[in-house]
PDB file of C-alpha atoms and ligand atoms in Angstrom:
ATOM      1  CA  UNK H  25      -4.530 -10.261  17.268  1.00 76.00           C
ATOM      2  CA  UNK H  26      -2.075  -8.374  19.336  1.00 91.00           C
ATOM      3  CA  UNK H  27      -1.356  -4.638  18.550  1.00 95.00           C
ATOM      4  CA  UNK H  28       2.081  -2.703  19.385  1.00 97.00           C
ATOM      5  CA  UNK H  29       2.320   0.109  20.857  1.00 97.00           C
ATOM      6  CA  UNK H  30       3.267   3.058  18.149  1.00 97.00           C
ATOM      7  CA  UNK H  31       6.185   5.602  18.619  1.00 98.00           C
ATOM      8  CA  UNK H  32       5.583   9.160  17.669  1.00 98.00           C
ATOM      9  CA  UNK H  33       7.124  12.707  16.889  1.00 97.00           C
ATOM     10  CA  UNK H  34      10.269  13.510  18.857  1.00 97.00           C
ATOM     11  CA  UNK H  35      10.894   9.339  19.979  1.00 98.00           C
ATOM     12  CA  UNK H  36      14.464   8.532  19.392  1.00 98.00           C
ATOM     13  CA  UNK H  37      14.179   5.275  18.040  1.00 98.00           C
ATOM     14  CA  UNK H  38      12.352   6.988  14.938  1.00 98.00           C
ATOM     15  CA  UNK H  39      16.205   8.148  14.157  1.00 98.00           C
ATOM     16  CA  UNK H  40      17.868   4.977  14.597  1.00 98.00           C
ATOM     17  CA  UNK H  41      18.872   2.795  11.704  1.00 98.00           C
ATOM     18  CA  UNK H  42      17.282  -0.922  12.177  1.00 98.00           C
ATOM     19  CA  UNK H  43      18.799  -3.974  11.667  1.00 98.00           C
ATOM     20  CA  UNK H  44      19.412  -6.770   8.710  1.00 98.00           C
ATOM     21  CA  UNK H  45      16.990 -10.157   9.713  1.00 98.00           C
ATOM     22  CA  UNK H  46      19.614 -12.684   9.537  1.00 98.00           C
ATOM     23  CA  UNK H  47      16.527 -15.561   9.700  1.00 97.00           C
ATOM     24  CA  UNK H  48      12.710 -15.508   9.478  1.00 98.00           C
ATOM     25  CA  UNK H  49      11.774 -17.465  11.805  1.00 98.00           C
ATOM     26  CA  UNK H  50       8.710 -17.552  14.041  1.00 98.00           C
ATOM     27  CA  UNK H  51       9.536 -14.442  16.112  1.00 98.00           C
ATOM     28  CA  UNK H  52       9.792 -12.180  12.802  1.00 98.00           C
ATOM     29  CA  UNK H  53       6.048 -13.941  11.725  1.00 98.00           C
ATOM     30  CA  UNK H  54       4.509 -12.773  14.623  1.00 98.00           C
ATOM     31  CA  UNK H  55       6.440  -9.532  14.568  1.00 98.00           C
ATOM     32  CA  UNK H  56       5.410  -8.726  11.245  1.00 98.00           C
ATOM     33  CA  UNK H  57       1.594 -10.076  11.763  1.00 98.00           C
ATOM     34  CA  UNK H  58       1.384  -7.747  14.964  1.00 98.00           C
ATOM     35  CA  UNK H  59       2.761  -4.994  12.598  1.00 98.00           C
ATOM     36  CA  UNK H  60      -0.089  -5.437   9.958  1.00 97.00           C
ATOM     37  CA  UNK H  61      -2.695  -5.694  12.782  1.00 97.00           C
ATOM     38  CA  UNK H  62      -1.405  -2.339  14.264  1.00 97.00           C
ATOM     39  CA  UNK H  63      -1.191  -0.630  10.852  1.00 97.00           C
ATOM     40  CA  UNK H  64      -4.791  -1.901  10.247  1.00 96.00           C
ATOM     41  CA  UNK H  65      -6.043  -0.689  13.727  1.00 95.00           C
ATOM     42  CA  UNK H  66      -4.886   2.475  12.823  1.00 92.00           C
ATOM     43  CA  UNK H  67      -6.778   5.426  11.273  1.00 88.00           C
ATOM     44  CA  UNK H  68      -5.155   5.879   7.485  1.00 86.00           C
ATOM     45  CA  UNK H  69      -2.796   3.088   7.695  1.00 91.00           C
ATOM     46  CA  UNK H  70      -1.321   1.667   4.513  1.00 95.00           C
ATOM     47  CA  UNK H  71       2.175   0.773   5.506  1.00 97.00           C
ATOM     48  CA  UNK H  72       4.303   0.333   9.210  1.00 98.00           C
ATOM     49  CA  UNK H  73       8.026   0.033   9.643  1.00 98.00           C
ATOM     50  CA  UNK H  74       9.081  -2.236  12.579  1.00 98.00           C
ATOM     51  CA  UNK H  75      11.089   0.713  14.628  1.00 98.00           C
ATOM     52  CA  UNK H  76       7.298   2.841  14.511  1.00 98.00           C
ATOM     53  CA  UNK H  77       6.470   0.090  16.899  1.00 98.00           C
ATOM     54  CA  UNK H  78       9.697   0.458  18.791  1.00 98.00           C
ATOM     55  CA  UNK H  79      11.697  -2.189  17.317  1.00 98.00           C
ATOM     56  CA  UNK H  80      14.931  -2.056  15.370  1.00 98.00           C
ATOM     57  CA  UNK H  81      14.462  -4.109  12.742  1.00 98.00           C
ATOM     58  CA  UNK H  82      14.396  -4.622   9.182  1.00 98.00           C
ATOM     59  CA  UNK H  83      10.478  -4.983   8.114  1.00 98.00           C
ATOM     60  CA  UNK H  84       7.832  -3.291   6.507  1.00 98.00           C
ATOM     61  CA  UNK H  85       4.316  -4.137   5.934  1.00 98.00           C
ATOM     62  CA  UNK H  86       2.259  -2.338   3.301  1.00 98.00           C
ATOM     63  CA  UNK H  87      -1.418  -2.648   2.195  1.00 97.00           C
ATOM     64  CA  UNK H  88      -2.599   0.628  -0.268  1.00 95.00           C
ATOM     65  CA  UNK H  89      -5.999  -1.861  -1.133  1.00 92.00           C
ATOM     66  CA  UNK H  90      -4.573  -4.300  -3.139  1.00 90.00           C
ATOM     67  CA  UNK H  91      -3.237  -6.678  -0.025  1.00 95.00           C
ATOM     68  CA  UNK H  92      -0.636  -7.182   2.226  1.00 97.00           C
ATOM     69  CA  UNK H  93       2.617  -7.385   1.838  1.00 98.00           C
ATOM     70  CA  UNK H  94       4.859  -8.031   4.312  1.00 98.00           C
ATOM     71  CA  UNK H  95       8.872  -7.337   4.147  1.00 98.00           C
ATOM     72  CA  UNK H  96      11.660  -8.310   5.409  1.00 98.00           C
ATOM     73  CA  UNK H  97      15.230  -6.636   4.702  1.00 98.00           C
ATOM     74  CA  UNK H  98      13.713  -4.443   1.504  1.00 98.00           C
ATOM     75  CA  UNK H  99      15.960  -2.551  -0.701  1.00 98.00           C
ATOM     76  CA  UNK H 100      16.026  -0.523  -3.591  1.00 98.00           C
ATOM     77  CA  UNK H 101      16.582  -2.168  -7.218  1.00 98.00           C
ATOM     78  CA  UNK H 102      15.871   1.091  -9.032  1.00 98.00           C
ATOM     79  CA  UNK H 103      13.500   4.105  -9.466  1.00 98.00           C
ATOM     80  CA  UNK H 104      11.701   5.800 -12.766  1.00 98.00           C
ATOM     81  CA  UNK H 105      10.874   9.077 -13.016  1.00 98.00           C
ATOM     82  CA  UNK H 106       9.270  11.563  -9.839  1.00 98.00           C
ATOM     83  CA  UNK H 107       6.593  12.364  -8.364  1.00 98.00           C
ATOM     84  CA  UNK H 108       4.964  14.880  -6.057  1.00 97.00           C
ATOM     85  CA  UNK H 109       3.225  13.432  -3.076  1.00 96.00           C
ATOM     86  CA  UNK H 110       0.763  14.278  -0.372  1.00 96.00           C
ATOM     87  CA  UNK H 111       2.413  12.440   2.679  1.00 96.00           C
ATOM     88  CA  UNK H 112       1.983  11.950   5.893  1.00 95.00           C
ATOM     89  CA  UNK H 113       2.862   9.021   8.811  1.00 96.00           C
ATOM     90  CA  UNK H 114       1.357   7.351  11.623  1.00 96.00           C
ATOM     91  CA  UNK H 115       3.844   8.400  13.857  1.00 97.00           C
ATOM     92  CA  UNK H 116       3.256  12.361  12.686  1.00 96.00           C
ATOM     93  CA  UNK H 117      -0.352  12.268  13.658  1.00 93.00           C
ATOM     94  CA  UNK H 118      -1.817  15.454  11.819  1.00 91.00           C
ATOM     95  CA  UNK H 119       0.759  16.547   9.865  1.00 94.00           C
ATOM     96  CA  UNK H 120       1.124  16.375   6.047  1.00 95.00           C
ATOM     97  CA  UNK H 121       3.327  18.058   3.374  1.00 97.00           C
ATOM     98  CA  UNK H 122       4.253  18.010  -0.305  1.00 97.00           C
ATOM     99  CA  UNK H 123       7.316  15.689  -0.758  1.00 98.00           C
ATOM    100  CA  UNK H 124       8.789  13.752  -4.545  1.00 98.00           C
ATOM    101  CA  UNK H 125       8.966  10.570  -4.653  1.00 98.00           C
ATOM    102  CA  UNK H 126       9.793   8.385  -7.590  1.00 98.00           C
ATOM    103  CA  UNK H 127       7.124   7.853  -9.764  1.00 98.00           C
ATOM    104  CA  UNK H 128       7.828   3.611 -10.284  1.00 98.00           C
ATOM    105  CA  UNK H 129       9.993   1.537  -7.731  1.00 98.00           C
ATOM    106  CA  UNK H 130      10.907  -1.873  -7.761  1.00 98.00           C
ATOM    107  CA  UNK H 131      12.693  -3.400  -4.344  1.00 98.00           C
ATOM    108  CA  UNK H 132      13.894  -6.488  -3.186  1.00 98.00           C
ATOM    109  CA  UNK H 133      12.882  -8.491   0.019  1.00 98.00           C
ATOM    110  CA  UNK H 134      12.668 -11.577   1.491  1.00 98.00           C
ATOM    111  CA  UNK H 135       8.929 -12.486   2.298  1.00 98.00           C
ATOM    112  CA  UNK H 136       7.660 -14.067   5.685  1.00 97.00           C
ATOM    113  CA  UNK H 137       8.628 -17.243   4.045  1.00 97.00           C
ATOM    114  CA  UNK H 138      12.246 -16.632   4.011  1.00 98.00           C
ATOM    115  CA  UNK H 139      11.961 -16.553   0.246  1.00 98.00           C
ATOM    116  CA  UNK H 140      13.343 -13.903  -1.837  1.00 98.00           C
ATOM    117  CA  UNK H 141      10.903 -11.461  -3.574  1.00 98.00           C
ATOM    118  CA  UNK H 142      10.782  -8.286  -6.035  1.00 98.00           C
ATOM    119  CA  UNK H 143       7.671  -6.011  -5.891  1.00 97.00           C
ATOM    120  CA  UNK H 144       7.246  -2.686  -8.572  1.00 97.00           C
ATOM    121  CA  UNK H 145       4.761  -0.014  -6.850  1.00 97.00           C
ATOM    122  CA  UNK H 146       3.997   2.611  -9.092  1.00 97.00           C
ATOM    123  CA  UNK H 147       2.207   6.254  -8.054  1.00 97.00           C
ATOM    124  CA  UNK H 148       1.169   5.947  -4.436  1.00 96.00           C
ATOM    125  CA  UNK H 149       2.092   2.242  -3.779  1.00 97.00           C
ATOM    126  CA  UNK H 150       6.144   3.929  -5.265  1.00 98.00           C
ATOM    127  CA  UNK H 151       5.527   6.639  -2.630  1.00 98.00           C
ATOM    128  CA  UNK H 152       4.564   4.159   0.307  1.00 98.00           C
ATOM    129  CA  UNK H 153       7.472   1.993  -0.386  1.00 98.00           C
ATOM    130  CA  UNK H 154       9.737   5.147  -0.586  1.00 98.00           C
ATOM    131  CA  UNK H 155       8.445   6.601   3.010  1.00 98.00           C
ATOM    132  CA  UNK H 156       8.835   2.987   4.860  1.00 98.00           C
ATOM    133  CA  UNK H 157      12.063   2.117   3.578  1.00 98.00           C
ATOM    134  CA  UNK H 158      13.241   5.358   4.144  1.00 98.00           C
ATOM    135  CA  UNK H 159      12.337   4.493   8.035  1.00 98.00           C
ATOM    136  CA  UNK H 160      14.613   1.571   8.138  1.00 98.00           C
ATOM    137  CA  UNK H 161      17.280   4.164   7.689  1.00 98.00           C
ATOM    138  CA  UNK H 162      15.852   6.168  10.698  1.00 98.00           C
ATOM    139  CA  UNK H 163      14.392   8.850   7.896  1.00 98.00           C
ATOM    140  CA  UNK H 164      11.019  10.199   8.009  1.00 98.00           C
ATOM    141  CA  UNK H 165       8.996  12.199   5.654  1.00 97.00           C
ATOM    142  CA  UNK H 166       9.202  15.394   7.025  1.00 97.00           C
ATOM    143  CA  UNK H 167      12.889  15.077   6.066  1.00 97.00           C
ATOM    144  CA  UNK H 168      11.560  15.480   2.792  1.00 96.00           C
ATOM    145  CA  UNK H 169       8.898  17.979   2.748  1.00 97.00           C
ATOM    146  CA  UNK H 170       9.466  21.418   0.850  1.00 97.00           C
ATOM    147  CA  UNK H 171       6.559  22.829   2.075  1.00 96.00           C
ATOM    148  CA  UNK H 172       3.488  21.687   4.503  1.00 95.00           C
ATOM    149  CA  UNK H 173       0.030  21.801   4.342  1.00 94.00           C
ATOM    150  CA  UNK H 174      -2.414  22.175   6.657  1.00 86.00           C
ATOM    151  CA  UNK H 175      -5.280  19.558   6.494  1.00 76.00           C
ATOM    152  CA  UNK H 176      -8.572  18.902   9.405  1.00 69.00           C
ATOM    153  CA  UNK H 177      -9.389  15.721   9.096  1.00 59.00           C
TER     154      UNK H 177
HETATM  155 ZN1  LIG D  12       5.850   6.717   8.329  1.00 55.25          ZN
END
């Protein structure tokens, strides 16, 4: 097990579009297994983008309960419908607002394989894929929040 350090707040990589994985090799396996073993580490976390642990590339992992998934160069298919969201991030420690999201998603990806893969997340699993791919485009949620909460753990 080997855990990454995580960026947070203000860190300029947060801002920075990551890059296409033009092979899976190896070095993106262990990449994306140190990813899930941070996001697990972590208090609350159901999904890490590779630039939250400083590096510039294009995967995600995800697990809302139902297992992990692991991503590499996701996109968009298409959305249903919308959503409003309670959100927050591991690099935002304590801070949450009210975002929408779409209400279904289905993306594209290539899994750890190198093999090319479609996942559909509806409700919070929709919102989750929403708020990490949106990181690969150096976007985070509070981009999106129309108004904040304030919630003590
Ligand atoms: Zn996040």
């Amino acid at each position: 097990m080997a855990l990454r350090q995580l960026r947070y707040n203000d860190d300029p990589i947060l801002r920075k579009r990551s890059k296409e994985v033009p092979v899976v090799d190896d070095k993106i396996r262990s990449l994306l297994e140190d990813m899930a073993d941070t996001m697990y580490h972590t208090e609350n976390g159901a999904g890490l983008s590779a630039c939250q642990v400083g590096i510039l590339k294009r995967l995600v992992v995800i697990d809302m309960g139902t297992g992990l998934y692991k991503l590499v160069n996701p996109v968009i298919v298409q959305t249903w419908g919308q959503q409003e969201c309670v959100e927050g991030c591991l690099s935002f420690p304590n801070r949450y607002g009210k975002t929408r999201r779409p209400q279904k998603v289905t993306i594209k990806a290539l899994d750890e394989e190198g093999n090319e893969m479609e996942l559909t997340g509806e409700d919070d699993m929709a919102k989750c894929i929403c708020h990490e791919l949106d990181h690969l485009d150096g976007v985070v949620f509070l981009d999106k929040v129309y108004e904040f909460l304030e919630i003590t753990d």
